[in-house]
mmCIF file with all atom_site columns, C-alpha atoms and ligand atoms in Angstrom:
data_model
loop_
_atom_site.group_PDB
_atom_site.id
_atom_site.type_symbol
_atom_site.label_atom_id
_atom_site.label_alt_id
_atom_site.label_comp_id
_atom_site.label_asym_id
_atom_site.label_entity_id
_atom_site.label_seq_id
_atom_site.pdbx_PDB_ins_code
_atom_site.Cartn_x
_atom_site.Cartn_y
_atom_site.Cartn_z
_atom_site.occupancy
_atom_site.B_iso_or_equiv
_atom_site.pdbx_formal_charge
_atom_site.auth_seq_id
_atom_site.auth_comp_id
_atom_site.auth_asym_id
_atom_site.auth_atom_id
_atom_site.pdbx_PDB_model_num
ATOM   1   C  CA  . MET A 1 1   ? 95.474  89.404  99.248  1.00 71.00 ? 3   MET A CA  1
ATOM   2   C  CA  . ALA A 1 2   ? 98.876  87.894  98.995  1.00 93.00 ? 4   ALA A CA  1
ATOM   3   C  CA  . ILE A 1 3   ? 102.311 88.034  100.427 1.00 97.00 ? 5   ILE A CA  1
ATOM   4   C  CA  . ARG A 1 4   ? 104.817 89.546  98.005  1.00 98.00 ? 6   ARG A CA  1
ATOM   5   C  CA  . GLU A 1 5   ? 108.525 89.077  97.869  1.00 98.00 ? 7   GLU A CA  1
ATOM   6   C  CA  . ILE A 1 6   ? 110.485 91.709  99.784  1.00 98.00 ? 8   ILE A CA  1
ATOM   7   C  CA  . VAL A 1 7   ? 113.226 93.255  97.679  1.00 98.00 ? 9   VAL A CA  1
ATOM   8   C  CA  . THR A 1 8   ? 116.614 93.491  99.377  1.00 98.00 ? 10  THR A CA  1
ATOM   9   C  CA  . ILE A 1 9   ? 119.795 95.435  98.679  1.00 98.00 ? 11  ILE A CA  1
ATOM   10  C  CA  . PRO A 1 10  ? 121.417 95.931  96.225  1.00 97.00 ? 12  PRO A CA  1
ATOM   11  C  CA  . ASN A 1 11  ? 118.269 95.842  94.040  1.00 98.00 ? 13  ASN A CA  1
ATOM   12  C  CA  . SER A 1 12  ? 118.171 99.165  92.173  1.00 98.00 ? 14  SER A CA  1
ATOM   13  C  CA  . VAL A 1 13  ? 114.438 99.707  92.747  1.00 98.00 ? 15  VAL A CA  1
ATOM   14  C  CA  . LEU A 1 14  ? 115.384 100.622 96.336  1.00 98.00 ? 16  LEU A CA  1
ATOM   15  C  CA  . ARG A 1 15  ? 117.486 103.505 95.036  1.00 98.00 ? 17  ARG A CA  1
ATOM   16  C  CA  . ARG A 1 16  ? 114.990 104.980 92.593  1.00 97.00 ? 18  ARG A CA  1
ATOM   17  C  CA  . LYS A 1 17  ? 112.700 107.917 93.324  1.00 98.00 ? 19  LYS A CA  1
ATOM   18  C  CA  . ALA A 1 18  ? 109.208 106.453 93.386  1.00 98.00 ? 20  ALA A CA  1
ATOM   19  C  CA  . ARG A 1 19  ? 106.405 107.909 91.234  1.00 98.00 ? 21  ARG A CA  1
ATOM   20  C  CA  . LYS A 1 20  ? 103.292 109.608 92.559  1.00 98.00 ? 22  LYS A CA  1
ATOM   21  C  CA  . VAL A 1 21  ? 100.090 107.586 92.483  1.00 98.00 ? 23  VAL A CA  1
ATOM   22  C  CA  . THR A 1 22  ? 97.511  109.094 90.151  1.00 97.00 ? 24  THR A CA  1
ATOM   23  C  CA  . GLU A 1 23  ? 94.884  106.334 90.023  1.00 96.00 ? 25  GLU A CA  1
ATOM   24  C  CA  . PHE A 1 24  ? 93.030  105.030 93.039  1.00 97.00 ? 26  PHE A CA  1
ATOM   25  C  CA  . GLY A 1 25  ? 91.653  101.950 91.321  1.00 96.00 ? 27  GLY A CA  1
ATOM   26  C  CA  . PRO A 1 26  ? 91.500  98.256  92.204  1.00 97.00 ? 28  PRO A CA  1
ATOM   27  C  CA  . GLU A 1 27  ? 95.173  97.742  91.378  1.00 97.00 ? 29  GLU A CA  1
ATOM   28  C  CA  . LEU A 1 28  ? 96.141  100.188 94.101  1.00 98.00 ? 30  LEU A CA  1
ATOM   29  C  CA  . GLN A 1 29  ? 93.814  98.485  96.602  1.00 98.00 ? 31  GLN A CA  1
ATOM   30  C  CA  . THR A 1 30  ? 95.398  95.118  95.844  1.00 98.00 ? 32  THR A CA  1
ATOM   31  C  CA  . LEU A 1 31  ? 98.878  96.568  96.191  1.00 98.00 ? 33  LEU A CA  1
ATOM   32  C  CA  . LEU A 1 32  ? 98.085  98.145  99.578  1.00 98.00 ? 34  LEU A CA  1
ATOM   33  C  CA  . ASP A 1 33  ? 96.405  94.975  100.871 1.00 98.00 ? 35  ASP A CA  1
ATOM   34  C  CA  . ASP A 1 34  ? 99.334  92.856  99.717  1.00 98.00 ? 36  ASP A CA  1
ATOM   35  C  CA  . MET A 1 35  ? 101.767 95.258  101.365 1.00 98.00 ? 37  MET A CA  1
ATOM   36  C  CA  . VAL A 1 36  ? 99.882  94.925  104.671 1.00 98.00 ? 38  VAL A CA  1
ATOM   37  C  CA  . ASP A 1 37  ? 100.000 91.116  104.412 1.00 98.00 ? 39  ASP A CA  1
ATOM   38  C  CA  . THR A 1 38  ? 103.684 91.210  103.526 1.00 98.00 ? 40  THR A CA  1
ATOM   39  C  CA  . MET A 1 39  ? 104.518 93.577  106.398 1.00 98.00 ? 41  MET A CA  1
ATOM   40  C  CA  . ARG A 1 40  ? 102.640 91.430  108.912 1.00 96.00 ? 42  ARG A CA  1
ATOM   41  C  CA  . ALA A 1 41  ? 104.166 88.197  107.681 1.00 97.00 ? 43  ALA A CA  1
ATOM   42  C  CA  . ALA A 1 42  ? 107.721 89.536  107.801 1.00 96.00 ? 44  ALA A CA  1
ATOM   43  C  CA  . PRO A 1 43  ? 106.974 90.688  110.567 1.00 94.00 ? 45  PRO A CA  1
ATOM   44  C  CA  . GLY A 1 44  ? 107.613 94.400  110.350 1.00 96.00 ? 46  GLY A CA  1
ATOM   45  C  CA  . VAL A 1 45  ? 106.125 97.742  111.388 1.00 96.00 ? 47  VAL A CA  1
ATOM   46  C  CA  . GLY A 1 46  ? 106.278 99.450  108.018 1.00 98.00 ? 48  GLY A CA  1
ATOM   47  C  CA  . LEU A 1 47  ? 106.738 98.840  104.313 1.00 98.00 ? 49  LEU A CA  1
ATOM   48  C  CA  . ALA A 1 48  ? 107.168 101.081 101.264 1.00 98.00 ? 50  ALA A CA  1
ATOM   49  C  CA  . GLY A 1 49  ? 106.213 100.346 97.643  1.00 98.00 ? 51  GLY A CA  1
ATOM   50  C  CA  . PRO A 1 50  ? 109.790 99.976  96.372  1.00 98.00 ? 52  PRO A CA  1
ATOM   51  C  CA  . GLN A 1 51  ? 110.336 97.240  98.972  1.00 98.00 ? 53  GLN A CA  1
ATOM   52  C  CA  . VAL A 1 52  ? 107.926 95.012  97.069  1.00 98.00 ? 54  VAL A CA  1
ATOM   53  C  CA  . GLY A 1 53  ? 109.443 96.097  93.768  1.00 98.00 ? 55  GLY A CA  1
ATOM   54  C  CA  . VAL A 1 54  ? 106.768 98.690  92.975  1.00 98.00 ? 56  VAL A CA  1
ATOM   55  C  CA  . PRO A 1 55  ? 108.218 102.180 92.424  1.00 98.00 ? 57  PRO A CA  1
ATOM   56  C  CA  . LEU A 1 56  ? 105.105 104.044 93.601  1.00 98.00 ? 58  LEU A CA  1
ATOM   57  C  CA  . ARG A 1 57  ? 104.721 106.467 96.505  1.00 98.00 ? 59  ARG A CA  1
ATOM   58  C  CA  . VAL A 1 58  ? 102.782 104.244 98.880  1.00 98.00 ? 60  VAL A CA  1
ATOM   59  C  CA  . ILE A 1 59  ? 103.544 103.123 102.428 1.00 98.00 ? 61  ILE A CA  1
ATOM   60  C  CA  . VAL A 1 60  ? 101.887 100.982 105.063 1.00 98.00 ? 62  VAL A CA  1
ATOM   61  C  CA  . VAL A 1 61  ? 102.643 101.324 108.755 1.00 98.00 ? 63  VAL A CA  1
ATOM   62  C  CA  . GLU A 1 62  ? 101.337 99.328  111.688 1.00 96.00 ? 64  GLU A CA  1
ATOM   63  C  CA  . TYR A 1 63  ? 102.570 100.141 115.112 1.00 92.00 ? 65  TYR A CA  1
ATOM   64  C  CA  . GLY A 1 64  ? 101.047 100.076 118.589 1.00 80.00 ? 66  GLY A CA  1
ATOM   65  C  CA  . GLU A 1 65  ? 102.375 102.726 120.913 1.00 65.00 ? 67  GLU A CA  1
ATOM   66  C  CA  . ARG A 1 66  ? 101.045 100.935 123.958 1.00 64.00 ? 68  ARG A CA  1
ATOM   67  C  CA  . GLU A 1 67  ? 100.631 97.332  122.954 1.00 61.00 ? 69  GLU A CA  1
ATOM   68  C  CA  . GLU A 1 68  ? 101.428 96.284  126.522 1.00 68.00 ? 70  GLU A CA  1
ATOM   69  C  CA  . ASP A 1 69  ? 98.248  98.081  127.623 1.00 67.00 ? 71  ASP A CA  1
ATOM   70  C  CA  . GLY A 1 70  ? 96.189  96.028  125.206 1.00 71.00 ? 72  GLY A CA  1
ATOM   71  C  CA  . VAL A 1 71  ? 95.776  98.923  122.783 1.00 71.00 ? 73  VAL A CA  1
ATOM   72  C  CA  . PRO A 1 72  ? 95.791  97.287  119.342 1.00 78.00 ? 74  PRO A CA  1
ATOM   73  C  CA  . PRO A 1 73  ? 98.325  98.546  116.814 1.00 86.00 ? 75  PRO A CA  1
ATOM   74  C  CA  . ARG A 1 74  ? 96.928  101.063 114.390 1.00 92.00 ? 76  ARG A CA  1
ATOM   75  C  CA  . LEU A 1 75  ? 97.212  100.448 110.670 1.00 96.00 ? 77  LEU A CA  1
ATOM   76  C  CA  . TYR A 1 76  ? 97.985  103.261 108.251 1.00 97.00 ? 78  TYR A CA  1
ATOM   77  C  CA  . LYS A 1 77  ? 97.915  103.021 104.457 1.00 98.00 ? 79  LYS A CA  1
ATOM   78  C  CA  . VAL A 1 78  ? 99.196  106.291 103.042 1.00 98.00 ? 80  VAL A CA  1
ATOM   79  C  CA  . VAL A 1 79  ? 99.366  107.222 99.377  1.00 98.00 ? 81  VAL A CA  1
ATOM   80  C  CA  . ASN A 1 80  ? 101.707 110.011 98.214  1.00 98.00 ? 82  ASN A CA  1
ATOM   81  C  CA  . PRO A 1 81  ? 102.848 110.699 101.795 1.00 98.00 ? 83  PRO A CA  1
ATOM   82  C  CA  . GLU A 1 82  ? 104.771 113.863 102.523 1.00 98.00 ? 84  GLU A CA  1
ATOM   83  C  CA  . ILE A 1 83  ? 106.303 115.145 105.726 1.00 98.00 ? 85  ILE A CA  1
ATOM   84  C  CA  . VAL A 1 84  ? 104.927 118.661 106.083 1.00 98.00 ? 86  VAL A CA  1
ATOM   85  C  CA  . ARG A 1 85  ? 106.285 119.331 109.559 1.00 98.00 ? 87  ARG A CA  1
ATOM   86  C  CA  . ALA A 1 86  ? 109.207 117.841 111.431 1.00 98.00 ? 88  ALA A CA  1
ATOM   87  C  CA  . SER A 1 87  ? 110.236 118.814 114.943 1.00 98.00 ? 89  SER A CA  1
ATOM   88  C  CA  . ALA A 1 88  ? 113.612 120.463 115.368 1.00 98.00 ? 90  ALA A CA  1
ATOM   89  C  CA  . GLU A 1 89  ? 114.071 118.179 118.340 1.00 98.00 ? 91  GLU A CA  1
ATOM   90  C  CA  . THR A 1 90  ? 115.656 114.901 117.311 1.00 98.00 ? 92  THR A CA  1
ATOM   91  C  CA  . GLU A 1 91  ? 116.580 111.652 118.981 1.00 98.00 ? 93  GLU A CA  1
ATOM   92  C  CA  . MET A 1 92  ? 118.814 108.726 118.215 1.00 97.00 ? 94  MET A CA  1
ATOM   93  C  CA  . GLY A 1 93  ? 117.323 105.251 117.883 1.00 97.00 ? 95  GLY A CA  1
ATOM   94  C  CA  . ALA A 1 94  ? 118.272 101.824 116.535 1.00 97.00 ? 96  ALA A CA  1
ATOM   95  C  CA  . GLU A 1 95  ? 116.583 101.028 113.220 1.00 97.00 ? 97  GLU A CA  1
ATOM   96  C  CA  . GLY A 1 96  ? 116.462 98.027  110.992 1.00 97.00 ? 98  GLY A CA  1
ATOM   97  C  CA  . CYS A 1 97  ? 114.982 97.450  107.552 1.00 98.00 ? 99  CYS A CA  1
ATOM   98  C  CA  . LEU A 1 98  ? 113.335 94.442  105.926 1.00 98.00 ? 100 LEU A CA  1
ATOM   99  C  CA  . SER A 1 99  ? 115.346 95.249  102.787 1.00 98.00 ? 101 SER A CA  1
ATOM   100 C  CA  . ILE A 1 100 ? 118.643 95.128  104.688 1.00 98.00 ? 102 ILE A CA  1
ATOM   101 C  CA  . PRO A 1 101 ? 118.245 91.948  106.717 1.00 96.00 ? 103 PRO A CA  1
ATOM   102 C  CA  . GLY A 1 102 ? 120.603 91.298  109.595 1.00 96.00 ? 104 GLY A CA  1
ATOM   103 C  CA  . TYR A 1 103 ? 121.676 94.862  110.332 1.00 97.00 ? 105 TYR A CA  1
ATOM   104 C  CA  . LEU A 1 104 ? 120.734 97.663  112.687 1.00 97.00 ? 106 LEU A CA  1
ATOM   105 C  CA  . GLY A 1 105 ? 121.941 101.230 112.846 1.00 98.00 ? 107 GLY A CA  1
ATOM   106 C  CA  . ASP A 1 106 ? 121.679 104.290 115.054 1.00 98.00 ? 108 ASP A CA  1
ATOM   107 C  CA  . VAL A 1 107 ? 119.736 106.956 113.188 1.00 98.00 ? 109 VAL A CA  1
ATOM   108 C  CA  . GLU A 1 108 ? 118.880 110.463 114.315 1.00 98.00 ? 110 GLU A CA  1
ATOM   109 C  CA  . ARG A 1 109 ? 115.260 111.372 113.526 1.00 98.00 ? 111 ARG A CA  1
ATOM   110 C  CA  . SER A 1 110 ? 112.800 114.109 114.378 1.00 98.00 ? 112 SER A CA  1
ATOM   111 C  CA  . VAL A 1 111 ? 110.847 113.302 117.526 1.00 98.00 ? 113 VAL A CA  1
ATOM   112 C  CA  . ALA A 1 112 ? 107.553 114.374 115.924 1.00 98.00 ? 114 ALA A CA  1
ATOM   113 C  CA  . VAL A 1 113 ? 106.309 114.724 112.363 1.00 98.00 ? 115 VAL A CA  1
ATOM   114 C  CA  . THR A 1 114 ? 103.117 115.634 110.552 1.00 98.00 ? 116 THR A CA  1
ATOM   115 C  CA  . VAL A 1 115 ? 102.444 113.541 107.467 1.00 98.00 ? 117 VAL A CA  1
ATOM   116 C  CA  . LYS A 1 116 ? 100.091 114.612 104.732 1.00 98.00 ? 118 LYS A CA  1
ATOM   117 C  CA  . GLY A 1 117 ? 98.827  112.264 102.059 1.00 98.00 ? 119 GLY A CA  1
ATOM   118 C  CA  . PHE A 1 118 ? 95.806  110.364 100.827 1.00 98.00 ? 120 PHE A CA  1
ATOM   119 C  CA  . ASN A 1 119 ? 94.035  107.275 102.094 1.00 97.00 ? 121 ASN A CA  1
ATOM   120 C  CA  . SER A 1 120 ? 93.420  104.280 99.841  1.00 96.00 ? 122 SER A CA  1
ATOM   121 C  CA  . GLN A 1 121 ? 90.229  105.927 98.510  1.00 96.00 ? 123 GLN A CA  1
ATOM   122 C  CA  . GLY A 1 122 ? 92.008  109.134 97.553  1.00 97.00 ? 124 GLY A CA  1
ATOM   123 C  CA  . LYS A 1 123 ? 90.734  111.226 100.477 1.00 98.00 ? 125 LYS A CA  1
ATOM   124 C  CA  . PRO A 1 124 ? 93.269  113.674 101.911 1.00 98.00 ? 126 PRO A CA  1
ATOM   125 C  CA  . ILE A 1 125 ? 94.576  112.666 105.330 1.00 98.00 ? 127 ILE A CA  1
ATOM   126 C  CA  . ARG A 1 126 ? 96.896  114.206 107.883 1.00 98.00 ? 128 ARG A CA  1
ATOM   127 C  CA  . ILE A 1 127 ? 98.680  112.195 110.559 1.00 97.00 ? 129 ILE A CA  1
ATOM   128 C  CA  . LYS A 1 128 ? 100.502 113.524 113.588 1.00 96.00 ? 130 LYS A CA  1
ATOM   129 C  CA  . ALA A 1 129 ? 103.067 111.072 114.860 1.00 95.00 ? 131 ALA A CA  1
ATOM   130 C  CA  . SER A 1 130 ? 105.624 111.123 117.628 1.00 95.00 ? 132 SER A CA  1
ATOM   131 C  CA  . GLY A 1 131 ? 108.223 108.788 119.068 1.00 94.00 ? 133 GLY A CA  1
ATOM   132 C  CA  . TRP A 1 132 ? 108.623 105.435 117.301 1.00 95.00 ? 134 TRP A CA  1
ATOM   133 C  CA  . LEU A 1 133 ? 105.660 106.052 115.038 1.00 95.00 ? 135 LEU A CA  1
ATOM   134 C  CA  . ALA A 1 134 ? 107.296 109.275 113.816 1.00 97.00 ? 136 ALA A CA  1
ATOM   135 C  CA  . ARG A 1 135 ? 110.521 107.347 113.235 1.00 98.00 ? 137 ARG A CA  1
ATOM   136 C  CA  . ILE A 1 136 ? 108.730 104.697 111.197 1.00 98.00 ? 138 ILE A CA  1
ATOM   137 C  CA  . PHE A 1 137 ? 107.067 107.309 108.974 1.00 98.00 ? 139 PHE A CA  1
ATOM   138 C  CA  . GLN A 1 138 ? 110.402 109.048 108.358 1.00 98.00 ? 140 GLN A CA  1
ATOM   139 C  CA  . HIS A 1 139 ? 112.052 105.716 107.516 1.00 98.00 ? 141 HIS A CA  1
ATOM   140 C  CA  . GLU A 1 140 ? 109.286 104.632 105.108 1.00 98.00 ? 142 GLU A CA  1
ATOM   141 C  CA  . ILE A 1 141 ? 108.998 107.996 103.356 1.00 98.00 ? 143 ILE A CA  1
ATOM   142 C  CA  . ASP A 1 142 ? 112.785 107.963 102.874 1.00 98.00 ? 144 ASP A CA  1
ATOM   143 C  CA  . HIS A 1 143 ? 112.312 104.723 100.901 1.00 98.00 ? 145 HIS A CA  1
ATOM   144 C  CA  . LEU A 1 144 ? 110.198 106.642 98.362  1.00 98.00 ? 146 LEU A CA  1
ATOM   145 C  CA  . ASP A 1 145 ? 113.185 108.850 97.616  1.00 98.00 ? 147 ASP A CA  1
ATOM   146 C  CA  . GLY A 1 146 ? 115.628 105.968 97.383  1.00 98.00 ? 148 GLY A CA  1
ATOM   147 C  CA  . ILE A 1 147 ? 117.138 106.667 100.802 1.00 98.00 ? 149 ILE A CA  1
ATOM   148 C  CA  . LEU A 1 148 ? 118.001 103.797 103.128 1.00 98.00 ? 150 LEU A CA  1
ATOM   149 C  CA  . PHE A 1 149 ? 118.614 104.005 106.879 1.00 98.00 ? 151 PHE A CA  1
ATOM   150 C  CA  . THR A 1 150 ? 122.216 103.012 106.315 1.00 98.00 ? 152 THR A CA  1
ATOM   151 C  CA  . ASP A 1 151 ? 122.699 106.348 104.476 1.00 98.00 ? 153 ASP A CA  1
ATOM   152 C  CA  . ARG A 1 152 ? 121.765 108.197 107.637 1.00 97.00 ? 154 ARG A CA  1
ATOM   153 C  CA  . ALA A 1 153 ? 123.137 105.867 110.319 1.00 97.00 ? 155 ALA A CA  1
ATOM   154 C  CA  . GLU A 1 154 ? 125.999 106.918 112.520 1.00 93.00 ? 156 GLU A CA  1
ATOM   155 C  CA  . LYS A 1 155 ? 126.825 103.385 113.429 1.00 94.00 ? 157 LYS A CA  1
ATOM   156 C  CA  . ILE A 1 156 ? 125.758 100.126 111.772 1.00 96.00 ? 158 ILE A CA  1
ATOM   157 C  CA  . TRP A 1 157 ? 126.098 96.702  113.319 1.00 97.00 ? 159 TRP A CA  1
ATOM   158 C  CA  . LYS A 1 158 ? 125.191 93.132  112.502 1.00 96.00 ? 160 LYS A CA  1
ATOM   159 C  CA  . ILE A 1 159 ? 122.432 91.457  114.495 1.00 92.00 ? 161 ILE A CA  1
ATOM   160 C  CA  . GLU A 1 160 ? 123.630 88.360  116.296 1.00 82.00 ? 162 GLU A CA  1
ATOM   161 C  CA  . SER A 1 161 ? 122.530 85.235  114.502 1.00 68.00 ? 163 SER A CA  1
ATOM   162 C  CA  . GLU A 1 162 ? 119.183 83.908  115.662 1.00 58.00 ? 164 GLU A CA  1
ATOM   163 C  CA  . THR A 1 163 ? 120.531 80.409  115.431 1.00 55.00 ? 165 THR A CA  1
ATOM   164 C  CA  . ALA A 1 164 ? 123.110 81.212  118.097 1.00 47.00 ? 166 ALA A CA  1
ATOM   165 C  CA  . GLU A 1 165 ? 122.885 78.949  121.114 1.00 49.00 ? 167 GLU A CA  1
ATOM   166 C  CA  . THR A 1 166 ? 120.480 80.214  123.708 1.00 48.00 ? 168 THR A CA  1
ATOM   167 C  CA  . GLU A 1 167 ? 120.532 79.275  127.343 1.00 50.00 ? 169 GLU A CA  1
ATOM   168 C  CA  . SER A 1 168 ? 117.836 76.953  128.483 1.00 50.00 ? 170 SER A CA  1
ATOM   169 C  CA  . ALA A 1 169 ? 115.336 78.502  130.812 1.00 51.00 ? 171 ALA A CA  1
ATOM   170 C  CA  . ASP A 1 170 ? 115.207 75.773  133.438 1.00 57.00 ? 172 ASP A CA  1
HETATM 171 ZN ZN1 . ZN  B 2 .   ? 113.165 100.034 105.386 1.00 50.05 ? 7   ZN  B ZN1 1
#
C-alpha cells in the first residue's frame, strides 16, 4: 500500500470520462488500497480514480455519519459505480475537492441516492446513502465523468489561509 500523488486542476485526466473496470486482478486491489491510503492521508472522505491519475471507474469513500457517537466511519470501495436512484428532494451544501485545493462551493445535490456497482472482488453491491454520504457519492461519481463540483456550484469561495493568525486560547 502506498500514498499516491493527488492530481489537481487543470490536469486533463480530471476532465476525461473514465473507463469501466473489466479485470478484478491484483492491480485493481493495489489501486483501491492505495486510494484508501491516499484519501486517509489527505485527509479526505472520498477519492476517485482520475484523482490519482488513473482513468478508471473506481471510487473509495469513508465517512462516519455519527462519529461523535463513537460509530467508526464506514469504508466503501466501489468499482463501476452508478447512481440508479436519486431523490427528487435536493439540498444545498458546501463542498470541497482534493483536486481543487483551497476552494469550497455551494452545490445542490439529491438528499438520497442508491448506488449500484461491484466490490473489489467483483461481487455486485448496492448502497443506499443519504445526507452527507449521498453527497460524497454524487461528488465522486461525477469525477468519473469528468465533472467537478465547480461545474455545479452556485457560489465558489476561497478557504481562508490556514496560516492565518489564530487567537491564543488562554
Ligand atoms: Zn473531488
